[in-house]
């Protein structure tokens, strides 16, 4: 598989790298400390076309390939994982699913402003008693003729308060099991739709994560995505694509931490020489670089297969599983290489270690990825 990047892909990568250094880096520590949403930075991401990268220009997107999307996302995550996940959710979980499965009227009304970055979107699957298990939905959408009556709670929703458009997965017929699940487009401000307080999180503090409450929210029939009972399949397909975004975020966190650790090891001296000249540190850096390269290849492979229209169930899960473990391993070692300095915020790596953990949790925990992978091995 050829991973030689095209001139256009290299330009996109460089543009994202420049943006991360000039726009994200200056305030990243403050945003983390105060759990501040990067409002101005997200607006500039929209201006660059990064919030609808893989959406066709017909619907307001940049019309780029998934590998270009991965390259850009990695560069953002090297510096600010919170900004990266905002971009990832809007692209992978919202825009991509809407372009593939929504009808033309829905695309014109909702997808176009999302792809242009005029508004943000959120994907609402997780619940208090159902994380990534879409078959255990307690949120209900009862068919009332020309509308559905939506009731329930969604938890841990990224872009929870900053979004304007929400893709909500709900059960319409419990007797049908997963075949009775539907996906709906819900707008902020509808009667009965309330947003809970912002979650206080260990990492990715710059992104806004909230619980959403639906109390007799009237959802027009035309806001259902696909045929009746399509919601489970919609959620599974969206999550498959979303794993590529999370693997790219994890890869970016790991790469950013490694770059800082490598640079620090060449500056810091101990026992009369730079610490990278000590075998104990040199071997850590070698292991970190090797893991990152392997994660990169898995991530690029999944993105390339998606561009080719292939089934990415296995490759996406493998990329997400390995890249998220790499992010944890590398950031822990980056803190260790920094020693006491690694434990304070100004050196960035302690934040990266906290941010890395979430990549093992959202879009399905590492254990769920192993279930997905193992099923593909015998299917």
CSV table of C-alpha atoms in Angstrom, one decimal:
chain,number,residue,atom,x,y,z
A,1,UNK,CA,0.0,0.0,0.0
A,2,UNK,CA,1.5,3.3,-1.1
A,3,UNK,CA,1.5,6.0,1.6
A,4,UNK,CA,3.6,8.5,-0.4
A,5,UNK,CA,1.7,11.8,0.1
A,6,UNK,CA,0.6,13.9,-2.9
A,7,UNK,CA,1.5,17.5,-3.2
A,8,UNK,CA,-2.0,18.5,-2.2
A,9,UNK,CA,-1.9,16.3,0.8
A,10,UNK,CA,1.4,17.7,1.9
A,11,UNK,CA,0.0,21.2,1.5
A,12,UNK,CA,-3.0,20.3,3.7
A,13,UNK,CA,-0.8,18.8,6.3
A,14,UNK,CA,1.4,21.9,6.4
A,15,UNK,CA,-1.6,24.2,6.6
A,16,UNK,CA,-2.9,22.3,9.6
A,17,UNK,CA,0.5,22.3,11.2
A,18,UNK,CA,0.9,26.1,10.7
A,19,UNK,CA,-2.6,26.6,12.2
A,20,UNK,CA,-1.9,24.5,15.2
A,21,UNK,CA,1.3,26.4,15.9
A,22,UNK,CA,0.0,29.9,15.4
A,23,UNK,CA,-3.7,29.6,16.5
A,24,UNK,CA,-3.9,26.7,18.9
A,25,UNK,CA,-0.6,26.6,20.8
A,26,UNK,CA,-0.6,30.1,22.3
A,27,UNK,CA,-3.7,29.6,24.5
A,28,UNK,CA,-3.8,25.8,24.8
A,29,UNK,CA,-2.7,25.7,28.5
A,30,UNK,CA,-5.1,28.4,29.6
A,31,UNK,CA,-8.0,26.8,27.7
A,32,UNK,CA,-7.3,23.5,29.4
A,33,UNK,CA,-7.0,25.0,32.9
A,34,UNK,CA,-10.3,26.9,32.6
A,35,UNK,CA,-12.1,24.4,30.5
A,36,UNK,CA,-12.6,27.0,27.8
A,37,UNK,CA,-14.1,26.2,24.4
A,38,UNK,CA,-11.9,27.4,21.6
A,39,UNK,CA,-14.6,29.5,19.9
A,40,UNK,CA,-12.4,31.7,17.8
A,41,UNK,CA,-10.1,28.9,16.8
A,42,UNK,CA,-13.1,26.8,15.6
A,43,UNK,CA,-14.3,29.7,13.5
A,44,UNK,CA,-11.0,29.9,11.8
A,45,UNK,CA,-11.0,26.1,11.3
A,46,UNK,CA,-14.3,26.6,9.5
A,47,UNK,CA,-12.8,29.3,7.3
A,48,UNK,CA,-10.1,26.9,6.3
A,49,UNK,CA,-12.7,24.3,5.3
A,50,UNK,CA,-11.6,21.9,8.0
A,51,UNK,CA,-15.0,21.2,9.5
A,52,UNK,CA,-16.4,19.6,6.4
A,53,UNK,CA,-13.2,18.2,4.8
A,54,UNK,CA,-14.5,15.0,3.2
A,55,UNK,CA,-18.0,16.4,2.2
A,56,UNK,CA,-18.6,17.0,-1.4
A,57,UNK,CA,-18.4,20.7,-2.6
A,58,UNK,CA,-22.0,20.2,-3.7
A,59,UNK,CA,-22.9,20.3,0.0
A,60,UNK,CA,-20.5,23.0,1.1
A,61,UNK,CA,-17.5,20.7,1.9
A,62,UNK,CA,-13.9,20.7,0.8
A,63,UNK,CA,-14.3,17.4,-1.1
A,64,UNK,CA,-11.0,16.0,0.1
A,65,UNK,CA,-10.0,12.4,0.8
A,66,UNK,CA,-10.0,10.7,4.2
A,67,UNK,CA,-6.2,10.5,4.3
A,68,UNK,CA,-6.0,14.3,4.0
A,69,UNK,CA,-8.5,14.5,6.8
A,70,UNK,CA,-6.3,12.3,8.9
A,71,UNK,CA,-3.2,14.3,8.2
A,72,UNK,CA,-4.9,17.5,9.2
A,73,UNK,CA,-6.4,16.0,12.4
A,74,UNK,CA,-3.1,14.6,13.5
A,75,UNK,CA,-1.4,18.0,13.2
A,76,UNK,CA,-4.2,19.6,15.4
A,77,UNK,CA,-4.0,16.9,18.0
A,78,UNK,CA,-0.3,17.3,18.3
A,79,UNK,CA,-1.0,20.6,20.0
A,80,UNK,CA,-4.6,20.6,21.2
A,81,UNK,CA,-6.6,17.4,21.4
A,82,UNK,CA,-9.8,19.4,22.4
A,83,UNK,CA,-9.8,21.3,19.1
A,84,UNK,CA,-9.1,18.0,17.3
A,85,UNK,CA,-12.1,16.2,18.7
A,86,UNK,CA,-14.4,19.1,17.9
A,87,UNK,CA,-13.3,18.8,14.3
A,88,UNK,CA,-13.4,15.0,14.4
A,89,UNK,CA,-17.0,14.9,15.6
A,90,UNK,CA,-18.3,17.4,13.1
A,91,UNK,CA,-16.5,15.5,10.2
A,92,UNK,CA,-16.7,11.8,11.1
A,93,UNK,CA,-19.8,11.4,13.2
A,94,UNK,CA,-22.1,14.1,11.8
A,95,UNK,CA,-21.2,15.3,8.3
A,96,UNK,CA,-20.0,11.9,6.9
A,97,UNK,CA,-23.1,10.1,8.0
A,98,UNK,CA,-25.5,12.8,6.8
A,99,UNK,CA,-23.9,12.9,3.4
A,100,UNK,CA,-24.2,9.2,2.9
A,101,UNK,CA,-27.6,8.5,4.4
A,102,UNK,CA,-29.7,11.7,4.5
A,103,UNK,CA,-32.1,12.6,1.8
A,104,UNK,CA,-31.6,15.6,-0.4
A,105,UNK,CA,-33.9,17.9,1.6
A,106,UNK,CA,-32.1,17.0,4.8
A,107,UNK,CA,-28.7,17.6,3.2
A,108,UNK,CA,-29.6,21.0,1.9
A,109,UNK,CA,-31.2,22.1,5.2
A,110,UNK,CA,-28.7,20.6,7.7
A,111,UNK,CA,-25.6,19.3,6.0
A,112,UNK,CA,-24.6,22.4,4.0
A,113,UNK,CA,-24.3,24.7,7.0
A,114,UNK,CA,-22.5,22.0,9.0
A,115,UNK,CA,-20.0,21.3,6.2
A,116,UNK,CA,-19.3,25.0,5.8
A,117,UNK,CA,-18.7,25.3,9.5
A,118,UNK,CA,-21.5,27.8,10.0
A,119,UNK,CA,-22.8,25.6,12.8
A,120,UNK,CA,-21.5,22.6,14.7
A,121,UNK,CA,-23.1,19.1,15.0
A,122,UNK,CA,-23.2,16.5,17.7
A,123,UNK,CA,-23.7,12.7,17.7
A,124,UNK,CA,-26.0,11.5,20.5
A,125,UNK,CA,-25.8,7.7,21.1
A,126,UNK,CA,-24.4,7.2,24.7
A,127,UNK,CA,-26.8,7.1,27.6
A,128,UNK,CA,-26.4,6.6,31.4
A,129,UNK,CA,-27.0,2.9,31.0
A,130,UNK,CA,-25.8,2.4,27.4
A,131,UNK,CA,-22.4,3.6,26.4
A,132,UNK,CA,-21.5,2.4,22.9
A,133,UNK,CA,-24.2,-0.3,23.1
A,134,UNK,CA,-26.7,1.0,20.6
A,135,UNK,CA,-29.0,-2.0,21.2
A,136,UNK,CA,-29.7,-0.9,24.8
A,137,UNK,CA,-31.3,2.5,24.1
A,138,UNK,CA,-33.6,3.9,26.7
A,139,UNK,CA,-34.4,7.1,24.9
A,140,UNK,CA,-37.6,6.6,23.0
A,141,UNK,CA,-39.2,8.2,20.0
A,142,UNK,CA,-42.9,7.3,19.8
A,143,UNK,CA,-44.6,7.6,16.5
A,144,UNK,CA,-47.4,10.1,16.7
A,145,UNK,CA,-48.4,10.3,13.1
A,146,UNK,CA,-46.7,13.3,11.5
A,147,UNK,CA,-44.1,13.6,14.3
A,148,UNK,CA,-42.2,11.5,16.9
A,149,UNK,CA,-42.3,12.3,20.6
A,150,UNK,CA,-38.8,12.1,21.9
A,151,UNK,CA,-38.0,11.3,25.6
A,152,UNK,CA,-34.8,10.4,27.3
A,153,UNK,CA,-31.2,11.4,28.3
A,154,UNK,CA,-28.0,11.3,26.3
A,155,UNK,CA,-24.7,11.4,28.2
A,156,UNK,CA,-21.1,12.5,27.4
A,157,UNK,CA,-22.0,14.4,24.2
A,158,UNK,CA,-19.1,16.2,22.6
A,159,UNK,CA,-20.1,19.7,21.2
A,160,UNK,CA,-23.1,19.3,23.6
A,161,UNK,CA,-23.8,23.0,24.1
A,162,UNK,CA,-21.9,24.5,21.1
A,163,UNK,CA,-23.8,22.4,18.5
A,164,UNK,CA,-26.9,23.5,16.7
A,165,UNK,CA,-27.7,20.2,15.0
A,166,UNK,CA,-27.9,16.9,16.9
A,167,UNK,CA,-28.1,13.3,15.5
A,168,UNK,CA,-30.1,11.4,18.1
A,169,UNK,CA,-30.4,7.6,18.2
A,170,UNK,CA,-33.7,6.5,19.9
A,171,UNK,CA,-35.8,3.4,20.3
A,172,UNK,CA,-39.2,3.5,18.5
A,173,UNK,CA,-40.3,-0.1,18.9
A,174,UNK,CA,-38.7,-2.0,21.8
A,175,UNK,CA,-40.2,-5.3,20.6
A,176,UNK,CA,-38.2,-5.2,17.4
A,177,UNK,CA,-34.9,-4.8,19.3
A,178,UNK,CA,-32.2,-3.2,17.2
A,179,UNK,CA,-34.6,-3.2,14.2
A,180,UNK,CA,-36.8,-0.8,16.1
A,181,UNK,CA,-34.1,1.9,16.5
A,182,UNK,CA,-34.1,5.1,14.5
A,183,UNK,CA,-31.9,8.2,14.0
A,184,UNK,CA,-33.3,11.7,14.1
A,185,UNK,CA,-32.1,15.2,13.3
A,186,UNK,CA,-32.9,17.5,16.3
A,187,UNK,CA,-32.4,21.2,16.5
A,188,UNK,CA,-31.2,23.2,19.5
A,189,UNK,CA,-34.0,25.3,20.9
A,190,UNK,CA,-36.9,22.9,20.3
A,191,UNK,CA,-39.4,22.8,23.2
A,192,UNK,CA,-38.5,20.2,25.8
A,193,UNK,CA,-34.8,19.9,24.7
A,194,UNK,CA,-32.5,20.9,27.6
A,195,UNK,CA,-28.7,20.9,27.9
A,196,UNK,CA,-27.2,19.9,31.3
A,197,UNK,CA,-24.1,21.4,32.9
A,198,UNK,CA,-20.7,21.0,31.4
A,199,UNK,CA,-18.9,17.9,32.6
A,200,UNK,CA,-15.7,18.4,34.7
A,201,UNK,CA,-13.2,16.1,32.9
A,202,UNK,CA,-9.7,14.8,33.4
A,203,UNK,CA,-8.7,15.7,29.9
A,204,UNK,CA,-9.8,17.3,26.6
A,205,UNK,CA,-11.2,20.1,28.8
A,206,UNK,CA,-11.5,22.6,26.0
A,207,UNK,CA,-14.2,20.6,24.3
A,208,UNK,CA,-17.7,20.9,25.8
A,209,UNK,CA,-19.2,17.7,27.0
A,210,UNK,CA,-22.8,17.7,28.3
A,211,UNK,CA,-25.8,15.5,29.1
A,212,UNK,CA,-28.8,16.2,26.9
A,213,UNK,CA,-32.4,15.9,28.2
A,214,UNK,CA,-35.4,15.3,25.9
A,215,UNK,CA,-38.8,15.8,27.5
A,216,UNK,CA,-41.7,15.3,25.0
A,217,UNK,CA,-39.7,16.9,22.1
A,218,UNK,CA,-41.7,16.9,18.9
A,219,UNK,CA,-39.5,15.7,16.0
A,220,UNK,CA,-41.0,16.1,12.6
A,221,UNK,CA,-41.4,12.9,10.6
A,222,UNK,CA,-39.2,14.3,7.9
A,223,UNK,CA,-36.3,14.5,10.3
A,224,UNK,CA,-35.9,10.8,10.6
A,225,UNK,CA,-32.8,9.5,8.7
A,226,UNK,CA,-33.5,6.7,6.4
A,227,UNK,CA,-36.3,4.1,6.5
A,228,UNK,CA,-38.0,3.1,9.7
A,229,UNK,CA,-35.7,0.9,11.8
A,230,UNK,CA,-32.5,2.1,10.1
A,231,UNK,CA,-31.1,3.8,13.2
A,232,UNK,CA,-29.0,0.9,14.4
A,233,UNK,CA,-27.3,0.4,11.1
A,234,UNK,CA,-26.8,4.2,10.8
A,235,UNK,CA,-25.1,4.3,14.2
A,236,UNK,CA,-22.8,1.3,13.5
A,237,UNK,CA,-21.7,2.7,10.1
A,238,UNK,CA,-21.0,6.2,11.6
A,239,UNK,CA,-19.0,4.7,14.5
A,240,UNK,CA,-16.9,2.7,12.0
A,241,UNK,CA,-15.9,6.0,10.3
A,242,UNK,CA,-15.6,7.8,13.6
A,243,UNK,CA,-12.9,5.4,14.7
A,244,UNK,CA,-10.6,6.7,12.0
A,245,UNK,CA,-11.0,10.2,13.5
A,246,UNK,CA,-10.2,9.0,17.0
A,247,UNK,CA,-7.2,7.0,15.8
A,248,UNK,CA,-5.9,10.1,14.1
A,249,UNK,CA,-6.4,12.1,17.3
A,250,UNK,CA,-4.6,9.5,19.3
A,251,UNK,CA,-1.8,9.4,16.8
A,252,UNK,CA,-1.5,13.2,17.0
A,253,UNK,CA,-1.3,13.2,20.8
A,254,UNK,CA,1.4,10.5,20.8
A,255,UNK,CA,3.4,12.3,18.1
A,256,UNK,CA,3.2,15.6,19.8
A,257,UNK,CA,4.3,14.1,23.1
A,258,UNK,CA,7.2,12.3,21.4
A,259,UNK,CA,8.4,15.4,19.7
A,260,UNK,CA,8.5,17.3,23.0
A,261,UNK,CA,10.3,14.4,24.8
A,262,UNK,CA,12.8,14.1,22.0
A,263,UNK,CA,13.6,17.8,22.0
A,264,UNK,CA,13.8,17.9,25.9
A,265,UNK,CA,16.1,14.9,25.9
A,266,UNK,CA,18.6,16.8,23.7
A,267,UNK,CA,18.5,19.9,26.0
A,268,UNK,CA,18.4,18.4,29.5
A,269,UNK,CA,21.7,17.2,30.9
A,270,UNK,CA,22.4,14.6,33.6
A,271,UNK,CA,25.6,13.1,34.8
A,272,UNK,CA,27.6,15.3,32.4
A,273,UNK,CA,25.7,14.7,29.1
A,274,UNK,CA,22.4,15.2,27.4
A,275,UNK,CA,19.9,12.6,28.6
A,276,UNK,CA,19.2,11.2,25.2
A,277,UNK,CA,22.8,9.9,25.2
A,278,UNK,CA,21.9,7.6,28.2
A,279,UNK,CA,20.7,4.2,27.0
A,280,UNK,CA,17.8,4.2,29.4
A,281,UNK,CA,16.3,7.3,27.6
A,282,UNK,CA,17.4,6.3,24.1
A,283,UNK,CA,15.6,3.0,24.4
A,284,UNK,CA,12.4,4.7,25.6
A,285,UNK,CA,12.6,7.0,22.5
A,286,UNK,CA,13.2,4.1,20.2
A,287,UNK,CA,10.1,2.2,21.6
A,288,UNK,CA,8.0,5.4,21.3
A,289,UNK,CA,9.0,6.1,17.7
A,290,UNK,CA,8.3,2.5,16.7
A,291,UNK,CA,4.9,2.4,18.3
A,292,UNK,CA,4.0,5.7,16.6
A,293,UNK,CA,5.1,4.4,13.2
A,294,UNK,CA,3.0,1.3,13.6
A,295,UNK,CA,0.0,3.3,14.7
A,296,UNK,CA,0.5,5.7,11.7
A,297,UNK,CA,0.4,2.8,9.3
A,298,UNK,CA,-2.8,1.4,10.7
A,299,UNK,CA,-4.4,4.8,10.7
A,300,UNK,CA,-3.3,5.5,7.1
A,301,UNK,CA,-4.5,2.1,6.0
A,302,UNK,CA,-8.0,2.6,7.4
A,303,UNK,CA,-8.3,6.0,5.8
A,304,UNK,CA,-7.0,4.7,2.5
A,305,UNK,CA,-9.5,1.8,2.6
A,306,UNK,CA,-12.3,4.1,3.3
A,307,UNK,CA,-11.3,6.3,0.3
A,308,UNK,CA,-11.4,3.1,-1.8
A,309,UNK,CA,-14.9,2.3,-0.6
A,310,UNK,CA,-13.8,-0.8,1.3
A,311,UNK,CA,-15.3,-2.2,4.5
A,312,UNK,CA,-13.4,-0.5,7.3
A,313,UNK,CA,-14.9,-2.4,10.2
A,314,UNK,CA,-11.7,-4.3,11.0
A,315,UNK,CA,-9.1,-1.7,9.9
A,316,UNK,CA,-10.9,1.1,11.7
A,317,UNK,CA,-11.2,-0.8,14.9
A,318,UNK,CA,-7.5,-2.0,14.7
A,319,UNK,CA,-6.3,1.6,14.1
A,320,UNK,CA,-8.4,2.9,17.0
A,321,UNK,CA,-7.3,0.2,19.4
A,322,UNK,CA,-3.6,0.4,18.7
A,323,UNK,CA,-3.3,4.2,18.3
A,324,UNK,CA,-5.1,4.8,21.5
A,325,UNK,CA,-2.8,2.4,23.4
A,326,UNK,CA,0.1,4.1,21.7
A,327,UNK,CA,-1.1,7.5,22.9
A,328,UNK,CA,-1.2,6.3,26.5
A,329,UNK,CA,2.1,4.5,26.4
A,330,UNK,CA,4.0,7.4,24.7
A,331,UNK,CA,2.5,10.2,26.8
A,332,UNK,CA,3.4,8.3,30.0
A,333,UNK,CA,7.0,7.9,28.8
A,334,UNK,CA,7.1,11.5,27.7
A,335,UNK,CA,6.2,12.6,31.3
A,336,UNK,CA,8.9,10.2,32.6
A,337,UNK,CA,11.6,11.6,30.3
A,338,UNK,CA,10.7,15.1,31.4
A,339,UNK,CA,11.0,14.0,35.1
A,340,UNK,CA,9.6,16.6,37.5
A,341,UNK,CA,9.1,19.1,34.7
A,342,UNK,CA,6.7,16.6,33.1
A,343,UNK,CA,4.4,17.0,36.0
A,344,UNK,CA,3.8,20.7,35.5
A,345,UNK,CA,1.6,22.3,32.9
A,346,UNK,CA,4.0,24.5,31.1
A,347,UNK,CA,5.8,21.5,29.5
A,348,UNK,CA,2.5,20.3,28.0
A,349,UNK,CA,3.1,16.5,28.3
A,350,UNK,CA,1.0,16.1,31.5
A,351,UNK,CA,-2.0,17.6,29.6
A,352,UNK,CA,-1.3,15.2,26.7
A,353,UNK,CA,-1.2,12.2,29.1
A,354,UNK,CA,-4.6,13.3,30.5
A,355,UNK,CA,-6.0,13.8,27.0
A,356,UNK,CA,-4.7,10.5,25.7
A,357,UNK,CA,-6.9,8.4,28.1
A,358,UNK,CA,-10.2,9.4,26.5
A,359,UNK,CA,-9.0,8.0,23.2
A,360,UNK,CA,-9.3,4.5,24.8
A,361,UNK,CA,-12.8,5.2,25.9
A,362,UNK,CA,-14.9,7.1,23.3
A,363,UNK,CA,-16.1,5.6,20.1
A,364,UNK,CA,-16.1,2.4,22.0
A,365,UNK,CA,-13.6,1.3,24.7
A,366,UNK,CA,-10.5,-0.8,23.8
A,367,UNK,CA,-12.5,-3.9,24.9
A,368,UNK,CA,-15.2,-3.1,22.4
A,369,UNK,CA,-12.7,-2.7,19.6
A,370,UNK,CA,-11.4,-6.2,20.4
A,371,UNK,CA,-14.9,-7.5,20.2
A,372,UNK,CA,-15.3,-5.9,16.8
A,373,UNK,CA,-12.0,-7.1,15.5
A,374,UNK,CA,-12.5,-10.7,16.8
A,375,UNK,CA,-15.9,-10.9,15.1
A,376,UNK,CA,-14.4,-9.9,11.8
A,377,UNK,CA,-11.8,-12.6,12.1
A,378,UNK,CA,-14.4,-15.4,11.9
A,379,UNK,CA,-17.0,-13.7,9.7
